[in-house]
Amino acid sequence: MLAETRQSPALAAILATSQEVRPIDVTQAAAQGDQAARALLQRTSVLLGGTLATLVSFYNPAELVLGGGIVRAKEHVLDTIREAIRRRALPLATQNLRIDVAALPEELSGVTGAVHLALDEVFSAASLETWLAAGSPRMPAAQ
């Protein structure tokens, strides 16, 4: 929309040559000082932070690691995301919350997150009871 309405000269130029504006293009335009691209990243950060605040309030994690394309835009979005989370989440949930970006390459961060979720399930209180009773972490087969 910014490119089509020419609110962003940088994104309009990209759209004219490639017929597509990618998230990385918005990040690069913002880094080059494009005010419309910066405003878009700012608004996106507020919305993302608000959504994450709901999840933080519900799950109360010790750490929140952001991955994917957001890592490339971190200098434009991370502080705003942090602020939105702290402003909208329950204070108890954000008291000791660490918010950072993934250190792994983008293509590995999703897999790593999935492994952490699986480990959390295997070592949950309910799973440990089953594990200890069975003498093995192997879960019983589904009936």
PDB file of C-alpha atoms in Angstrom:
ATOM      1  CA  MET A   1       0.000   0.000   0.000  1.00  0.00           C
ATOM      2  CA  LEU A   2       2.808   2.423   0.860  1.00  0.00           C
ATOM      3  CA  ALA A   3       4.494   1.628  -2.422  1.00  0.00           C
ATOM      4  CA  GLU A   4       1.310   1.801  -4.482  1.00  0.00           C
ATOM      5  CA  THR A   5       0.285   5.183  -3.068  1.00  0.00           C
ATOM      6  CA  ARG A   6       3.865   6.468  -3.336  1.00  0.00           C
ATOM      7  CA  GLN A   7       3.965   7.366   0.369  1.00  0.00           C
ATOM      8  CA  SER A   8       7.311   5.592   0.360  1.00  0.00           C
ATOM      9  CA  PRO A   9       9.554   6.545  -2.563  1.00  0.00           C
ATOM     10  CA  ALA A  10      11.963   3.693  -1.800  1.00  0.00           C
ATOM     11  CA  LEU A  11       9.228   1.055  -1.747  1.00  0.00           C
ATOM     12  CA  ALA A  12       7.558   2.543  -4.839  1.00  0.00           C
ATOM     13  CA  ALA A  13      10.851   2.157  -6.713  1.00  0.00           C
ATOM     14  CA  ILE A  14      11.158  -1.472  -5.602  1.00  0.00           C
ATOM     15  CA  LEU A  15       7.570  -2.203  -6.632  1.00  0.00           C
ATOM     16  CA  ALA A  16       8.150  -0.635 -10.048  1.00  0.00           C
ATOM     17  CA  THR A  17      11.147  -2.869 -10.755  1.00  0.00           C
ATOM     18  CA  SER A  18      10.277  -6.149  -9.053  1.00  0.00           C
ATOM     19  CA  GLN A  19       6.459  -6.136  -8.823  1.00  0.00           C
ATOM     20  CA  GLU A  20       6.751  -7.210  -5.177  1.00  0.00           C
ATOM     21  CA  VAL A  21       7.717  -5.545  -1.902  1.00  0.00           C
ATOM     22  CA  ARG A  22       9.114  -8.006   0.637  1.00  0.00           C
ATOM     23  CA  PRO A  23       9.496  -7.485   4.399  1.00  0.00           C
ATOM     24  CA  ILE A  24      13.270  -7.179   3.953  1.00  0.00           C
ATOM     25  CA  ASP A  25      12.628  -4.308   1.521  1.00  0.00           C
ATOM     26  CA  VAL A  26      10.650  -2.448   4.192  1.00  0.00           C
ATOM     27  CA  THR A  27      13.459  -3.010   6.699  1.00  0.00           C
ATOM     28  CA  GLN A  28      16.089  -1.749   4.259  1.00  0.00           C
ATOM     29  CA  ALA A  29      13.986   1.296   3.354  1.00  0.00           C
ATOM     30  CA  ALA A  30      13.603   2.115   7.051  1.00  0.00           C
ATOM     31  CA  ALA A  31      17.366   1.758   7.538  1.00  0.00           C
ATOM     32  CA  GLN A  32      17.884   4.245   4.702  1.00  0.00           C
ATOM     33  CA  GLY A  33      15.641   6.776   6.432  1.00  0.00           C
ATOM     34  CA  ASP A  34      12.334   6.213   4.629  1.00  0.00           C
ATOM     35  CA  GLN A  35       9.796   7.674   7.084  1.00  0.00           C
ATOM     36  CA  ALA A  36       6.815   5.721   5.739  1.00  0.00           C
ATOM     37  CA  ALA A  37       8.703   2.427   6.112  1.00  0.00           C
ATOM     38  CA  ARG A  38       9.731   3.399   9.642  1.00  0.00           C
ATOM     39  CA  ALA A  39       6.126   4.244  10.511  1.00  0.00           C
ATOM     40  CA  LEU A  40       4.985   0.879   9.133  1.00  0.00           C
ATOM     41  CA  LEU A  41       7.551  -0.987  11.233  1.00  0.00           C
ATOM     42  CA  GLN A  42       6.550   1.064  14.284  1.00  0.00           C
ATOM     43  CA  ARG A  43       2.852   0.237  13.853  1.00  0.00           C
ATOM     44  CA  THR A  44       3.611  -3.424  13.206  1.00  0.00           C
ATOM     45  CA  SER A  45       5.769  -3.537  16.346  1.00  0.00           C
ATOM     46  CA  VAL A  46       2.986  -2.102  18.500  1.00  0.00           C
ATOM     47  CA  LEU A  47       0.487  -4.653  17.142  1.00  0.00           C
ATOM     48  CA  LEU A  48       2.909  -7.560  17.531  1.00  0.00           C
ATOM     49  CA  GLY A  49       3.842  -6.437  21.042  1.00  0.00           C
ATOM     50  CA  GLY A  50       0.178  -6.241  22.009  1.00  0.00           C
ATOM     51  CA  THR A  51      -0.465  -9.752  20.754  1.00  0.00           C
ATOM     52  CA  LEU A  52       2.627 -11.088  22.511  1.00  0.00           C
ATOM     53  CA  ALA A  53       1.525  -9.321  25.721  1.00  0.00           C
ATOM     54  CA  THR A  54      -1.607 -11.475  25.763  1.00  0.00           C
ATOM     55  CA  LEU A  55       0.484 -14.629  25.370  1.00  0.00           C
ATOM     56  CA  VAL A  56       2.970 -13.487  28.021  1.00  0.00           C
ATOM     57  CA  SER A  57       0.125 -12.792  30.464  1.00  0.00           C
ATOM     58  CA  PHE A  58      -1.377 -16.227  29.813  1.00  0.00           C
ATOM     59  CA  TYR A  59       1.771 -18.385  29.770  1.00  0.00           C
ATOM     60  CA  ASN A  60       4.045 -16.310  32.050  1.00  0.00           C
ATOM     61  CA  PRO A  61       7.311 -17.380  30.366  1.00  0.00           C
ATOM     62  CA  ALA A  62      10.730 -16.566  31.801  1.00  0.00           C
ATOM     63  CA  GLU A  63      12.047 -15.714  28.358  1.00  0.00           C
ATOM     64  CA  LEU A  64      10.594 -14.650  25.021  1.00  0.00           C
ATOM     65  CA  VAL A  65      12.828 -15.183  21.997  1.00  0.00           C
ATOM     66  CA  LEU A  66      11.748 -13.538  18.762  1.00  0.00           C
ATOM     67  CA  GLY A  67      12.895 -15.168  15.545  1.00  0.00           C
ATOM     68  CA  GLY A  68      12.297 -15.150  11.838  1.00  0.00           C
ATOM     69  CA  GLY A  69      12.282 -12.009   9.753  1.00  0.00           C
ATOM     70  CA  ILE A  70      11.838  -9.793  12.799  1.00  0.00           C
ATOM     71  CA  VAL A  71      15.504 -10.400  13.628  1.00  0.00           C
ATOM     72  CA  ARG A  72      16.565  -8.484  10.526  1.00  0.00           C
ATOM     73  CA  ALA A  73      14.480  -5.482  11.615  1.00  0.00           C
ATOM     74  CA  LYS A  74      15.431  -5.638  15.298  1.00  0.00           C
ATOM     75  CA  GLU A  75      17.001  -2.181  15.434  1.00  0.00           C
ATOM     76  CA  HIS A  76      13.684  -0.720  14.245  1.00  0.00           C
ATOM     77  CA  VAL A  77      11.239  -2.889  16.185  1.00  0.00           C
ATOM     78  CA  LEU A  78      12.695  -4.538  19.295  1.00  0.00           C
ATOM     79  CA  ASP A  79      12.388  -1.610  21.716  1.00  0.00           C
ATOM     80  CA  THR A  80       8.807  -0.915  20.620  1.00  0.00           C
ATOM     81  CA  ILE A  81       7.839  -4.588  20.977  1.00  0.00           C
ATOM     82  CA  ARG A  82       9.386  -4.695  24.464  1.00  0.00           C
ATOM     83  CA  GLU A  83       7.572  -1.515  25.488  1.00  0.00           C
ATOM     84  CA  ALA A  84       4.214  -2.759  24.174  1.00  0.00           C
ATOM     85  CA  ILE A  85       4.585  -6.058  26.019  1.00  0.00           C
ATOM     86  CA  ARG A  86       5.545  -4.396  29.295  1.00  0.00           C
ATOM     87  CA  ARG A  87       2.728  -1.855  28.978  1.00  0.00           C
ATOM     88  CA  ARG A  88      -0.040  -4.344  28.123  1.00  0.00           C
ATOM     89  CA  ALA A  89       0.914  -7.614  29.851  1.00  0.00           C
ATOM     90  CA  LEU A  90       0.235  -8.353  33.496  1.00  0.00           C
ATOM     91  CA  PRO A  91       2.995  -6.796  35.642  1.00  0.00           C
ATOM     92  CA  LEU A  92       3.714 -10.086  37.389  1.00  0.00           C
ATOM     93  CA  ALA A  93       4.288 -11.780  34.018  1.00  0.00           C
ATOM     94  CA  THR A  94       6.798  -9.146  32.868  1.00  0.00           C
ATOM     95  CA  GLN A  95       8.596  -8.587  36.160  1.00  0.00           C
ATOM     96  CA  ASN A  96      11.511 -10.894  35.296  1.00  0.00           C
ATOM     97  CA  LEU A  97      10.732 -11.498  31.617  1.00  0.00           C
ATOM     98  CA  ARG A  98      13.709 -11.494  29.247  1.00  0.00           C
ATOM     99  CA  ILE A  99      12.914 -10.483  25.671  1.00  0.00           C
ATOM    100  CA  ASP A 100      15.529 -11.007  22.982  1.00  0.00           C
ATOM    101  CA  VAL A 101      16.001 -12.079  19.394  1.00  0.00           C
ATOM    102  CA  ALA A 102      17.149 -15.515  18.292  1.00  0.00           C
ATOM    103  CA  ALA A 103      20.858 -15.922  17.806  1.00  0.00           C
ATOM    104  CA  LEU A 104      20.369 -18.813  15.386  1.00  0.00           C
ATOM    105  CA  PRO A 105      19.935 -18.423  11.646  1.00  0.00           C
ATOM    106  CA  GLU A 106      16.325 -17.785  10.625  1.00  0.00           C
ATOM    107  CA  GLU A 107      15.841 -21.249   9.120  1.00  0.00           C
ATOM    108  CA  LEU A 108      16.850 -22.997  12.376  1.00  0.00           C
ATOM    109  CA  SER A 109      14.967 -20.901  14.923  1.00  0.00           C
ATOM    110  CA  GLY A 110      11.556 -22.526  14.313  1.00  0.00           C
ATOM    111  CA  VAL A 111      12.954 -26.030  14.643  1.00  0.00           C
ATOM    112  CA  THR A 112      14.791 -25.082  17.816  1.00  0.00           C
ATOM    113  CA  GLY A 113      11.594 -23.646  19.279  1.00  0.00           C
ATOM    114  CA  ALA A 114       9.732 -26.855  18.470  1.00  0.00           C
ATOM    115  CA  VAL A 115      12.435 -28.910  20.209  1.00  0.00           C
ATOM    116  CA  HIS A 116      12.108 -26.726  23.307  1.00  0.00           C
ATOM    117  CA  LEU A 117       8.336 -27.239  23.335  1.00  0.00           C
ATOM    118  CA  ALA A 118       8.813 -31.003  23.057  1.00  0.00           C
ATOM    119  CA  LEU A 119      11.357 -31.012  25.895  1.00  0.00           C
ATOM    120  CA  ASP A 120       9.024 -28.942  28.062  1.00  0.00           C
ATOM    121  CA  GLU A 121       6.321 -31.569  27.525  1.00  0.00           C
ATOM    122  CA  VAL A 122       8.632 -34.523  28.198  1.00  0.00           C
ATOM    123  CA  PHE A 123       9.851 -32.948  31.439  1.00  0.00           C
ATOM    124  CA  SER A 124       6.482 -31.582  32.591  1.00  0.00           C
ATOM    125  CA  ALA A 125       5.204 -32.697  36.001  1.00  0.00           C
ATOM    126  CA  ALA A 126       2.556 -34.980  34.476  1.00  0.00           C
ATOM    127  CA  SER A 127       5.037 -36.579  32.080  1.00  0.00           C
ATOM    128  CA  LEU A 128       7.615 -37.091  34.820  1.00  0.00           C
ATOM    129  CA  GLU A 129       5.059 -38.989  36.905  1.00  0.00           C
ATOM    130  CA  THR A 130       4.419 -41.328  33.970  1.00  0.00           C
ATOM    131  CA  TRP A 131       8.129 -41.537  33.241  1.00  0.00           C
ATOM    132  CA  LEU A 132       9.055 -42.416  36.817  1.00  0.00           C
ATOM    133  CA  ALA A 133       6.261 -44.983  37.116  1.00  0.00           C
ATOM    134  CA  ALA A 134       7.275 -46.640  33.835  1.00  0.00           C
ATOM    135  CA  GLY A 135      11.005 -46.309  34.435  1.00  0.00           C
ATOM    136  CA  SER A 136      11.446 -44.680  31.031  1.00  0.00           C
ATOM    137  CA  PRO A 137      10.774 -41.339  29.335  1.00  0.00           C
ATOM    138  CA  ARG A 138       9.094 -43.239  26.515  1.00  0.00           C
ATOM    139  CA  MET A 139       5.465 -42.193  26.435  1.00  0.00           C
ATOM    140  CA  PRO A 140       2.768 -44.863  26.271  1.00  0.00           C
ATOM    141  CA  ALA A 141       1.279 -45.460  22.840  1.00  0.00           C
ATOM    142  CA  ALA A 142      -1.946 -43.652  22.038  1.00  0.00           C
ATOM    143  CA  GLN A 143      -4.998 -45.834  22.507  1.00  0.00           C
TER     144      GLN A 143
END
